[in-house]
mmCIF file of N, CA, C and O in Angstrom:
data_model
loop_
_atom_site.group_PDB
_atom_site.id
_atom_site.type_symbol
_atom_site.label_atom_id
_atom_site.label_comp_id
_atom_site.label_asym_id
_atom_site.label_seq_id
_atom_site.Cartn_x
_atom_site.Cartn_y
_atom_site.Cartn_z
ATOM 1 N N MET A 238 9.272 -6.055 -0.576
ATOM 2 C CA MET A 238 8.389 -6.504 -1.639
ATOM 3 C C MET A 238 7.638 -5.302 -2.220
ATOM 4 O O MET A 238 7.372 -4.338 -1.530
ATOM 5 N N ASN A 239 7.301 -5.437 -3.459
ATOM 6 C CA ASN A 239 6.533 -4.419 -4.171
ATOM 7 C C ASN A 239 5.265 -5.056 -4.701
ATOM 8 O O ASN A 239 5.298 -6.181 -5.202
ATOM 9 N N TYR A 240 4.166 -4.343 -4.581
ATOM 10 C CA TYR A 240 2.868 -4.886 -4.966
ATOM 11 C C TYR A 240 2.131 -3.932 -5.893
ATOM 12 O O TYR A 240 1.629 -2.898 -5.448
ATOM 13 N N PRO A 241 2.040 -4.260 -7.192
ATOM 14 C CA PRO A 241 1.191 -3.449 -8.072
ATOM 15 C C PRO A 241 -0.257 -3.570 -7.620
ATOM 16 O O PRO A 241 -0.671 -4.624 -7.125
ATOM 17 N N LEU A 242 -1.028 -2.508 -7.765
ATOM 18 C CA LEU A 242 -2.424 -2.506 -7.318
ATOM 19 C C LEU A 242 -3.376 -2.492 -8.504
ATOM 20 O O LEU A 242 -3.182 -1.744 -9.456
ATOM 21 N N ARG A 243 -4.393 -3.333 -8.413
ATOM 22 C CA ARG A 243 -5.470 -3.354 -9.410
ATOM 23 C C ARG A 243 -6.670 -2.634 -8.832
ATOM 24 O O ARG A 243 -7.026 -2.827 -7.667
ATOM 25 N N ILE A 244 -7.310 -1.829 -9.652
ATOM 26 C CA ILE A 244 -8.525 -1.127 -9.236
ATOM 27 C C ILE A 244 -9.716 -2.022 -9.528
ATOM 28 O O ILE A 244 -9.821 -2.589 -10.611
ATOM 29 N N ASN A 245 -10.592 -2.152 -8.550
ATOM 30 C CA ASN A 245 -11.812 -2.933 -8.721
ATOM 31 C C ASN A 245 -12.689 -2.221 -9.746
ATOM 32 O O ASN A 245 -12.975 -1.036 -9.607
ATOM 33 N N LYS A 246 -13.131 -2.938 -10.784
ATOM 34 C CA LYS A 246 -13.906 -2.283 -11.851
ATOM 35 C C LYS A 246 -15.287 -1.839 -11.387
ATOM 36 O O LYS A 246 -15.917 -1.013 -12.024
ATOM 37 N N TYR A 247 -15.768 -2.354 -10.269
ATOM 38 C CA TYR A 247 -17.078 -1.958 -9.750
ATOM 39 C C TYR A 247 -16.984 -0.873 -8.678
ATOM 40 O O TYR A 247 -17.970 -0.241 -8.351
ATOM 41 N N ASN A 248 -15.789 -0.681 -8.107
ATOM 42 C CA ASN A 248 -15.593 0.314 -7.064
ATOM 43 C C ASN A 248 -14.171 0.857 -7.205
ATOM 44 O O ASN A 248 -13.209 0.212 -6.786
ATOM 45 N N TRP A 249 -14.011 2.048 -7.777
ATOM 46 C CA TRP A 249 -12.695 2.615 -8.050
ATOM 47 C C TRP A 249 -11.875 2.862 -6.794
ATOM 48 O O TRP A 249 -10.662 3.000 -6.862
ATOM 49 N N ARG A 250 -12.509 2.908 -5.641
ATOM 50 C CA ARG A 250 -11.777 3.150 -4.393
ATOM 51 C C ARG A 250 -11.097 1.900 -3.852
ATOM 52 O O ARG A 250 -10.185 1.993 -3.063
ATOM 53 N N SER A 251 -11.567 0.739 -4.262
ATOM 54 C CA SER A 251 -11.052 -0.523 -3.752
ATOM 55 C C SER A 251 -9.845 -0.974 -4.574
ATOM 56 O O SER A 251 -9.947 -1.200 -5.774
ATOM 57 N N LEU A 252 -8.700 -1.106 -3.908
ATOM 58 C CA LEU A 252 -7.463 -1.497 -4.568
ATOM 59 C C LEU A 252 -7.014 -2.860 -4.042
ATOM 60 O O LEU A 252 -6.979 -3.093 -2.834
ATOM 61 N N GLU A 253 -6.664 -3.742 -4.966
ATOM 62 C CA GLU A 253 -6.249 -5.089 -4.588
ATOM 63 C C GLU A 253 -4.820 -5.333 -5.052
ATOM 64 O O GLU A 253 -4.506 -5.190 -6.238
ATOM 65 N N PRO A 254 -3.921 -5.717 -4.130
ATOM 66 C CA PRO A 254 -2.528 -5.954 -4.514
ATOM 67 C C PRO A 254 -2.363 -7.257 -5.284
ATOM 68 O O PRO A 254 -3.048 -8.237 -5.021
ATOM 69 N N GLN A 255 -1.455 -7.231 -6.233
ATOM 70 C CA GLN A 255 -1.073 -8.441 -6.955
ATOM 71 C C GLN A 255 0.147 -9.007 -6.236
ATOM 72 O O GLN A 255 1.196 -8.370 -6.191
ATOM 73 N N THR A 256 -0.016 -10.182 -5.659
ATOM 74 C CA THR A 256 1.047 -10.738 -4.817
ATOM 75 C C THR A 256 1.901 -11.783 -5.514
ATOM 76 O O THR A 256 2.894 -12.220 -4.970
ATOM 77 N N ASN A 257 1.536 -12.166 -6.716
ATOM 78 C CA ASN A 257 2.288 -13.227 -7.394
ATOM 79 C C ASN A 257 3.245 -12.695 -8.448
ATOM 80 O O ASN A 257 3.673 -13.436 -9.319
ATOM 81 N N VAL A 258 3.591 -11.427 -8.385
ATOM 82 C CA VAL A 258 4.524 -10.835 -9.340
ATOM 83 C C VAL A 258 5.819 -10.473 -8.620
ATOM 84 O O VAL A 258 5.818 -10.152 -7.439
ATOM 85 N N HIS A 259 6.908 -10.536 -9.342
ATOM 86 C CA HIS A 259 8.217 -10.240 -8.749
ATOM 87 C C HIS A 259 8.955 -9.218 -9.606
ATOM 88 O O HIS A 259 10.051 -9.465 -10.092
ATOM 89 N N TYR A 260 8.308 -8.067 -9.786
ATOM 90 C CA TYR A 260 8.889 -6.984 -10.564
ATOM 91 C C TYR A 260 9.687 -6.065 -9.654
ATOM 92 O O TYR A 260 9.423 -5.957 -8.465
ATOM 93 N N THR A 261 10.628 -5.351 -10.246
ATOM 94 C CA THR A 261 11.356 -4.345 -9.482
ATOM 95 C C THR A 261 10.453 -3.132 -9.266
ATOM 96 O O THR A 261 9.470 -2.934 -9.995
ATOM 97 N N GLU A 262 10.807 -2.316 -8.302
ATOM 98 C CA GLU A 262 10.017 -1.114 -8.044
ATOM 99 C C GLU A 262 10.051 -0.177 -9.253
ATOM 100 O O GLU A 262 9.040 0.456 -9.578
ATOM 101 N N ASP A 263 11.177 -0.088 -9.935
ATOM 102 C CA ASP A 263 11.265 0.768 -11.127
ATOM 103 C C ASP A 263 10.297 0.309 -12.212
ATOM 104 O O ASP A 263 9.627 1.128 -12.847
ATOM 105 N N TYR A 264 10.218 -1.000 -12.435
ATOM 106 C CA TYR A 264 9.304 -1.536 -13.446
ATOM 107 C C TYR A 264 7.856 -1.242 -13.074
ATOM 108 O O TYR A 264 7.072 -0.785 -13.903
ATOM 109 N N ILE A 265 7.520 -1.490 -11.814
ATOM 110 C CA ILE A 265 6.149 -1.252 -11.356
ATOM 111 C C ILE A 265 5.795 0.228 -11.464
ATOM 112 O O ILE A 265 4.707 0.587 -11.911
ATOM 113 N N ALA A 266 6.705 1.103 -11.081
ATOM 114 C CA ALA A 266 6.454 2.548 -11.152
ATOM 115 C C ALA A 266 6.220 2.999 -12.595
ATOM 116 O O ALA A 266 5.430 3.915 -12.837
ATOM 117 N N ASP A 267 6.879 2.352 -13.545
ATOM 118 C CA ASP A 267 6.714 2.716 -14.960
ATOM 119 C C ASP A 267 5.433 2.158 -15.578
ATOM 120 O O ASP A 267 4.917 2.725 -16.531
ATOM 121 N N HIS A 268 4.909 1.044 -15.048
ATOM 122 C CA HIS A 268 3.802 0.345 -15.698
ATOM 123 C C HIS A 268 2.474 0.345 -14.924
ATOM 124 O O HIS A 268 1.467 -0.092 -15.466
ATOM 125 N N TYR A 269 2.466 0.813 -13.694
ATOM 126 C CA TYR A 269 1.241 0.810 -12.887
ATOM 127 C C TYR A 269 1.002 2.200 -12.308
ATOM 128 O O TYR A 269 1.945 2.896 -11.936
ATOM 129 N N ASP A 270 -0.262 2.575 -12.197
ATOM 130 C CA ASP A 270 -0.608 3.885 -11.636
ATOM 131 C C ASP A 270 -0.414 3.932 -10.126
ATOM 132 O O ASP A 270 -0.002 4.946 -9.580
ATOM 133 N N LEU A 271 -0.744 2.835 -9.437
ATOM 134 C CA LEU A 271 -0.651 2.771 -7.978
ATOM 135 C C LEU A 271 0.033 1.474 -7.572
ATOM 136 O O LEU A 271 -0.198 0.427 -8.176
ATOM 137 N N TYR A 272 0.862 1.553 -6.522
ATOM 138 C CA TYR A 272 1.502 0.347 -6.013
ATOM 139 C C TYR A 272 1.911 0.539 -4.556
ATOM 140 O O TYR A 272 1.991 1.663 -4.056
ATOM 141 N N LEU A 273 2.157 -0.580 -3.889
ATOM 142 C CA LEU A 273 2.609 -0.587 -2.500
ATOM 143 C C LEU A 273 4.053 -1.063 -2.438
ATOM 144 O O LEU A 273 4.465 -1.911 -3.224
ATOM 145 N N THR A 274 4.787 -0.533 -1.460
ATOM 146 C CA THR A 274 6.096 -1.074 -1.124
ATOM 147 C C THR A 274 6.090 -1.424 0.358
ATOM 148 O O THR A 274 5.373 -0.800 1.144
ATOM 149 N N SER A 275 6.867 -2.423 0.732
ATOM 150 C CA SER A 275 6.984 -2.808 2.139
ATOM 151 C C SER A 275 8.017 -1.917 2.812
ATOM 152 O O SER A 275 9.047 -1.592 2.219
ATOM 153 N N GLU A 276 7.717 -1.544 4.054
ATOM 154 C CA GLU A 276 8.672 -0.805 4.880
ATOM 155 C C GLU A 276 8.710 -1.482 6.236
ATOM 156 O O GLU A 276 7.669 -1.856 6.780
ATOM 157 N N TYR A 277 9.910 -1.646 6.775
ATOM 158 C CA TYR A 277 10.081 -2.276 8.080
ATOM 159 C C TYR A 277 10.669 -1.240 9.026
ATOM 160 O O TYR A 277 11.746 -0.704 8.783
ATOM 161 N N ILE A 278 9.922 -0.973 10.093
ATOM 162 C CA ILE A 278 10.288 0.098 11.016
ATOM 163 C C ILE A 278 10.330 -0.472 12.437
ATOM 164 O O ILE A 278 9.379 -1.134 12.862
ATOM 165 N N PRO A 279 11.410 -0.214 13.193
ATOM 166 C CA PRO A 279 11.464 -0.707 14.570
ATOM 167 C C PRO A 279 10.494 0.052 15.472
ATOM 168 O O PRO A 279 10.298 1.253 15.311
ATOM 169 N N ASP A 280 9.869 -0.665 16.410
ATOM 170 C CA ASP A 280 8.960 -0.017 17.361
ATOM 171 C C ASP A 280 9.702 0.263 18.663
ATOM 172 O O ASP A 280 10.906 0.035 18.773
ATOM 173 N N ASP A 281 8.983 0.763 19.658
ATOM 174 C CA ASP A 281 9.593 1.138 20.936
ATOM 175 C C ASP A 281 10.124 -0.052 21.724
ATOM 176 O O ASP A 281 10.973 0.106 22.594
ATOM 177 N N ASP A 282 9.615 -1.258 21.432
ATOM 178 C CA ASP A 282 10.038 -2.462 22.143
ATOM 179 C C ASP A 282 11.213 -3.156 21.475
ATOM 180 O O ASP A 282 11.620 -4.235 21.906
ATOM 181 N N GLY A 283 11.744 -2.587 20.410
ATOM 182 C CA GLY A 283 12.871 -3.182 19.704
ATOM 183 C C GLY A 283 12.476 -4.198 18.653
ATOM 184 O O GLY A 283 13.332 -4.823 18.034
ATOM 185 N N ASN A 284 11.176 -4.384 18.441
ATOM 186 C CA ASN A 284 10.702 -5.292 17.401
ATOM 187 C C ASN A 284 10.569 -4.538 16.086
ATOM 188 O O ASN A 284 10.345 -3.344 16.069
ATOM 189 N N THR A 285 10.691 -5.259 14.992
ATOM 190 C CA THR A 285 10.524 -4.652 13.676
ATOM 191 C C THR A 285 9.092 -4.885 13.211
ATOM 192 O O THR A 285 8.605 -6.009 13.243
ATOM 193 N N ARG A 286 8.426 -3.828 12.798
ATOM 194 C CA ARG A 286 7.036 -3.909 12.344
ATOM 195 C C ARG A 286 6.976 -3.696 10.837
ATOM 196 O O ARG A 286 7.729 -2.913 10.284
ATOM 197 N N ARG A 287 6.044 -4.409 10.188
ATOM 198 C CA ARG A 287 5.863 -4.300 8.738
ATOM 199 C C ARG A 287 4.787 -3.257 8.438
ATOM 200 O O ARG A 287 3.705 -3.276 9.007
ATOM 201 N N TYR A 288 5.093 -2.378 7.508
ATOM 202 C CA TYR A 288 4.154 -1.376 7.018
ATOM 203 C C TYR A 288 4.181 -1.390 5.498
ATOM 204 O O TYR A 288 5.079 -1.969 4.889
ATOM 205 N N TYR A 289 3.220 -0.744 4.908
ATOM 206 C CA TYR A 289 3.140 -0.636 3.456
ATOM 207 C C TYR A 289 2.985 0.834 3.091
ATOM 208 O O TYR A 289 2.195 1.549 3.704
ATOM 209 N N ARG A 290 3.753 1.281 2.096
ATOM 210 C CA ARG A 290 3.679 2.662 1.636
ATOM 211 C C ARG A 290 2.983 2.670 0.268
ATOM 212 O O ARG A 290 3.350 1.914 -0.621
ATOM 213 N N LEU A 291 1.980 3.528 0.120
ATOM 214 C CA LEU A 291 1.257 3.677 -1.134
ATOM 215 C C LEU A 291 1.966 4.700 -2.007
ATOM 216 O O LEU A 291 2.321 5.780 -1.534
ATOM 217 N N HIS A 292 2.172 4.342 -3.285
ATOM 218 C CA HIS A 292 2.833 5.221 -4.250
ATOM 219 C C HIS A 292 1.910 5.429 -5.444
ATOM 220 O O HIS A 292 1.165 4.522 -5.821
ATOM 221 N N ALA A 293 1.991 6.620 -6.040
ATOM 222 C CA ALA A 293 1.156 6.948 -7.202
ATOM 223 C C ALA A 293 2.007 7.612 -8.275
ATOM 224 O O ALA A 293 2.880 8.424 -7.972
ATOM 225 N N ASN A 294 1.742 7.249 -9.532
ATOM 226 C CA ASN A 294 2.449 7.893 -10.648
ATOM 227 C C ASN A 294 1.948 9.306 -10.882
ATOM 228 O O ASN A 294 2.718 10.206 -11.176
ATOM 229 N N LYS A 295 0.636 9.497 -10.770
ATOM 230 C CA LYS A 295 0.046 10.823 -10.959
ATOM 231 C C LYS A 295 -0.073 11.502 -9.599
ATOM 232 O O LYS A 295 -0.363 10.850 -8.596
ATOM 233 N N ALA A 296 0.132 12.796 -9.570
ATOM 234 C CA ALA A 296 0.073 13.543 -8.310
ATOM 235 C C ALA A 296 -1.291 13.391 -7.646
ATOM 236 O O ALA A 296 -2.325 13.432 -8.307
ATOM 237 N N HIS A 297 -1.279 13.179 -6.328
ATOM 238 C CA HIS A 297 -2.494 13.020 -5.527
ATOM 239 C C HIS A 297 -2.514 14.061 -4.408
ATOM 240 O O HIS A 297 -1.485 14.305 -3.780
ATOM 241 N N SER A 298 -3.674 14.612 -4.162
ATOM 242 C CA SER A 298 -3.846 15.447 -2.973
ATOM 243 C C SER A 298 -4.050 14.511 -1.787
ATOM 244 O O SER A 298 -4.254 13.304 -1.957
ATOM 245 N N ILE A 299 -4.026 15.054 -0.598
ATOM 246 C CA ILE A 299 -4.259 14.243 0.599
ATOM 247 C C ILE A 299 -5.645 13.622 0.554
ATOM 248 O O ILE A 299 -5.833 12.447 0.871
ATOM 249 N N GLU A 300 -6.635 14.389 0.104
ATOM 250 C CA GLU A 300 -8.010 13.879 0.028
ATOM 251 C C GLU A 300 -8.117 12.716 -0.953
ATOM 252 O O GLU A 300 -8.806 11.736 -0.692
ATOM 253 N N MET A 301 -7.423 12.815 -2.077
ATOM 254 C CA MET A 301 -7.440 11.731 -3.064
ATOM 255 C C MET A 301 -6.797 10.471 -2.472
ATOM 256 O O MET A 301 -7.301 9.364 -2.656
ATOM 257 N N ALA A 302 -5.695 10.642 -1.774
ATOM 258 C CA ALA A 302 -4.986 9.498 -1.190
ATOM 259 C C ALA A 302 -5.822 8.823 -0.105
ATOM 260 O O ALA A 302 -5.782 7.598 0.034
ATOM 261 N N LEU A 303 -6.576 9.592 0.651
ATOM 262 C CA LEU A 303 -7.391 9.018 1.727
ATOM 263 C C LEU A 303 -8.618 8.274 1.217
ATOM 264 O O LEU A 303 -9.228 7.512 1.961
ATOM 265 N N ALA A 304 -8.983 8.471 -0.028
ATOM 266 C CA ALA A 304 -10.200 7.863 -0.576
ATOM 267 C C ALA A 304 -10.061 6.367 -0.837
ATOM 268 O O ALA A 304 -11.061 5.663 -0.935
ATOM 269 N N TYR A 305 -8.839 5.851 -0.928
ATOM 270 C CA TYR A 305 -8.633 4.458 -1.311
ATOM 271 C C TYR A 305 -8.824 3.489 -0.143
ATOM 272 O O TYR A 305 -8.456 3.789 0.990
ATOM 273 N N ASP A 306 -9.363 2.328 -0.459
ATOM 274 C CA ASP A 306 -9.428 1.194 0.457
ATOM 275 C C ASP A 306 -8.497 0.140 -0.125
ATOM 276 O O ASP A 306 -8.800 -0.476 -1.144
ATOM 277 N N VAL A 307 -7.357 -0.053 0.521
ATOM 278 C CA VAL A 307 -6.333 -0.957 0.008
ATOM 279 C C VAL A 307 -6.374 -2.255 0.803
ATOM 280 O O VAL A 307 -6.286 -2.234 2.029
ATOM 281 N N LYS A 308 -6.497 -3.371 0.096
ATOM 282 C CA LYS A 308 -6.501 -4.672 0.772
ATOM 283 C C LYS A 308 -5.080 -5.065 1.150
ATOM 284 O O LYS A 308 -4.119 -4.701 0.481
ATOM 285 N N CYS A 309 -4.979 -5.842 2.197
ATOM 286 C CA CYS A 309 -3.690 -6.295 2.712
ATOM 287 C C CYS A 309 -3.045 -7.284 1.739
ATOM 288 O O CYS A 309 -3.686 -8.254 1.338
ATOM 289 N N PRO A 310 -1.774 -7.071 1.375
ATOM 290 C CA PRO A 310 -1.103 -8.018 0.489
ATOM 291 C C PRO A 310 -0.827 -9.362 1.163
ATOM 292 O O PRO A 310 -0.690 -10.372 0.504
ATOM 293 N N ARG A 311 -0.762 -9.362 2.480
ATOM 294 C CA ARG A 311 -0.433 -10.594 3.203
ATOM 295 C C ARG A 311 -1.635 -11.524 3.323
ATOM 296 O O ARG A 311 -1.549 -12.695 3.004
ATOM 297 N N CYS A 312 -2.765 -11.008 3.811
ATOM 298 C CA CYS A 312 -3.944 -11.865 4.016
ATOM 299 C C CYS A 312 -4.949 -11.754 2.877
ATOM 300 O O CYS A 312 -5.743 -12.665 2.662
ATOM 301 N N GLY A 313 -4.958 -10.634 2.164
ATOM 302 C CA GLY A 313 -5.853 -10.450 1.036
ATOM 303 C C GLY A 313 -7.300 -10.178 1.392
ATOM 304 O O GLY A 313 -8.130 -9.997 0.517
ATOM 305 N N ARG A 314 -7.639 -10.148 2.671
ATOM 306 C CA ARG A 314 -9.026 -9.954 3.099
ATOM 307 C C ARG A 314 -9.269 -8.593 3.736
ATOM 308 O O ARG A 314 -10.263 -7.940 3.450
ATOM 309 N N ASN A 315 -8.403 -8.215 4.616
ATOM 310 C CA ASN A 315 -8.622 -7.010 5.415
ATOM 311 C C ASN A 315 -8.153 -5.759 4.695
ATOM 312 O O ASN A 315 -7.215 -5.796 3.903
ATOM 313 N N VAL A 316 -8.812 -4.651 5.004
ATOM 314 C CA VAL A 316 -8.442 -3.354 4.439
ATOM 315 C C VAL A 316 -7.376 -2.742 5.339
ATOM 316 O O VAL A 316 -7.514 -2.714 6.562
ATOM 317 N N LEU A 317 -6.307 -2.255 4.708
ATOM 318 C CA LEU A 317 -5.228 -1.629 5.459
ATOM 319 C C LEU A 317 -5.701 -0.336 6.115
ATOM 320 O O LEU A 317 -6.561 0.360 5.585
ATOM 321 N N LYS A 318 -5.086 -0.038 7.250
ATOM 322 C CA LYS A 318 -5.404 1.180 7.998
ATOM 323 C C LYS A 318 -4.230 2.148 7.839
ATOM 324 O O LYS A 318 -3.066 1.769 8.012
ATOM 325 N N GLN A 319 -4.546 3.399 7.507
ATOM 326 C CA GLN A 319 -3.478 4.377 7.358
ATOM 327 C C GLN A 319 -2.984 4.802 8.726
ATOM 328 O O GLN A 319 -3.757 5.191 9.590
ATOM 329 N N VAL A 320 -1.656 4.713 8.923
ATOM 330 C CA VAL A 320 -1.048 5.054 10.207
ATOM 331 C C VAL A 320 0.006 6.151 10.081
ATOM 332 O O VAL A 320 0.555 6.586 11.084
ATOM 333 N N GLY A 321 0.282 6.568 8.848
ATOM 334 C CA GLY A 321 1.276 7.616 8.627
ATOM 335 C C GLY A 321 0.852 8.513 7.483
ATOM 336 O O GLY A 321 0.119 8.112 6.593
ATOM 337 N N ARG A 322 1.324 9.736 7.510
ATOM 338 C CA ARG A 322 0.903 10.746 6.533
ATOM 339 C C ARG A 322 1.628 10.593 5.212
ATOM 340 O O ARG A 322 2.624 9.881 5.096
ATOM 341 N N CYS A 323 1.132 11.324 4.231
ATOM 342 C CA CYS A 323 1.749 11.379 2.909
ATOM 343 C C CYS A 323 3.062 12.155 3.001
ATOM 344 O O CYS A 323 3.155 13.152 3.718
ATOM 345 N N ARG A 324 4.069 11.712 2.276
ATOM 346 C CA ARG A 324 5.351 12.432 2.232
ATOM 347 C C ARG A 324 5.330 13.535 1.190
ATOM 348 O O ARG A 324 5.914 14.593 1.373
ATOM 349 N N ASP A 325 4.708 13.242 0.045
ATOM 350 C CA ASP A 325 4.577 14.221 -1.028
ATOM 351 C C ASP A 325 3.418 13.792 -1.919
ATOM 352 O O ASP A 325 2.645 12.925 -1.545
ATOM 353 N N TYR A 326 3.306 14.370 -3.099
ATOM 354 C CA TYR A 326 2.162 14.098 -3.973
ATOM 355 C C TYR A 326 2.203 12.716 -4.632
ATOM 356 O O TYR A 326 1.205 12.260 -5.174
ATOM 357 N N HIS A 327 3.343 12.060 -4.580
ATOM 358 C CA HIS A 327 3.488 10.742 -5.200
ATOM 359 C C HIS A 327 3.783 9.642 -4.179
ATOM 360 O O HIS A 327 3.480 8.481 -4.424
ATOM 361 N N THR A 328 4.396 9.980 -3.070
ATOM 362 C CA THR A 328 4.684 9.035 -1.993
ATOM 363 C C THR A 328 3.627 9.264 -0.923
ATOM 364 O O THR A 328 3.713 10.208 -0.147
ATOM 365 N N LEU A 329 2.623 8.398 -0.945
ATOM 366 C CA LEU A 329 1.421 8.637 -0.149
ATOM 367 C C LEU A 329 1.512 7.969 1.216
ATOM 368 O O LEU A 329 2.603 7.723 1.712
ATOM 369 N N GLY A 330 0.376 7.693 1.832
ATOM 370 C CA GLY A 330 0.301 7.251 3.214
ATOM 371 C C GLY A 330 1.016 5.955 3.539
ATOM 372 O O GLY A 330 1.291 5.129 2.681
ATOM 373 N N LEU A 331 1.288 5.786 4.833
ATOM 374 C CA LEU A 331 1.868 4.570 5.390
ATOM 375 C C LEU A 331 0.732 3.765 6.002
ATOM 376 O O LEU A 331 -0.090 4.318 6.738
ATOM 377 N N TYR A 332 0.683 2.471 5.701
ATOM 378 C CA TYR A 332 -0.440 1.626 6.111
ATOM 379 C C TYR A 332 0.041 0.394 6.862
ATOM 380 O O TYR A 332 1.173 -0.046 6.689
ATOM 381 N N GLU A 333 -0.869 -0.174 7.655
ATOM 382 C CA GLU A 333 -0.639 -1.479 8.260
ATOM 383 C C GLU A 333 -1.955 -2.243 8.291
ATOM 384 O O GLU A 333 -3.037 -1.643 8.244
ATOM 385 N N CYS A 334 -1.855 -3.561 8.358
ATOM 386 C CA CYS A 334 -3.051 -4.400 8.430
ATOM 387 C C CYS A 334 -3.479 -4.486 9.895
ATOM 388 O O CYS A 334 -2.662 -4.831 10.759
ATOM 389 N N PRO A 335 -4.752 -4.178 10.208
ATOM 390 C CA PRO A 335 -5.195 -4.226 11.596
ATOM 391 C C PRO A 335 -5.259 -5.644 12.160
ATOM 392 O O PRO A 335 -5.357 -5.825 13.362
ATOM 393 N N VAL A 336 -5.181 -6.667 11.314
ATOM 394 C CA VAL A 336 -5.246 -8.045 11.784
ATOM 395 C C VAL A 336 -3.882 -8.725 11.701
ATOM 396 O O VAL A 336 -3.365 -9.219 12.689
ATOM 397 N N CYS A 337 -3.272 -8.748 10.521
ATOM 398 C CA CYS A 337 -2.001 -9.436 10.325
ATOM 399 C C CYS A 337 -0.869 -8.848 11.174
ATOM 400 O O CYS A 337 -0.026 -9.579 11.692
ATOM 401 N N ASP A 338 -0.833 -7.551 11.288
ATOM 402 C CA ASP A 338 0.284 -6.885 11.938
ATOM 403 C C ASP A 338 -0.077 -6.380 13.342
ATOM 404 O O ASP A 338 0.556 -5.459 13.839
ATOM 405 N N ARG A 339 -1.077 -7.009 13.931
ATOM 406 C CA ARG A 339 -1.493 -6.634 15.277
ATOM 407 C C ARG A 339 -0.335 -6.880 16.256
ATOM 408 O O ARG A 339 0.337 -7.894 16.171
ATOM 409 N N LYS A 340 -0.127 -5.949 17.152
ATOM 410 C CA LYS A 340 0.933 -6.079 18.151
ATOM 411 C C LYS A 340 0.589 -7.231 19.093
ATOM 412 O O LYS A 340 -0.513 -7.327 19.591
ATOM 413 N N LYS A 341 1.541 -8.097 19.284
ATOM 414 C CA LYS A 341 1.301 -9.282 20.123
ATOM 415 C C LYS A 341 1.710 -9.024 21.551
ATOM 416 O O LYS A 341 2.520 -8.292 21.903
#
């Protein structure tokens, strides 16, 4: 899944995913400054875990990427926690929800 992000007009650091859209990643990359993509990665126990990767159209430094508070696309309440580093200036951190994706 791909989630375009809206910036809160009262707090530029707070990003809220739009979960009711079904655009392709190419469309979202062309029309939105920031967006999330889902990534599924196997853990050490053989289970598949859900993560979200933050993407930006404009180049971001590590400090710029760390400034954002991204809400979880699944629950919409909790702020995602960064668990992986930025790959480059446009493919930013890897995130997970501390509540929804808690290891059982």
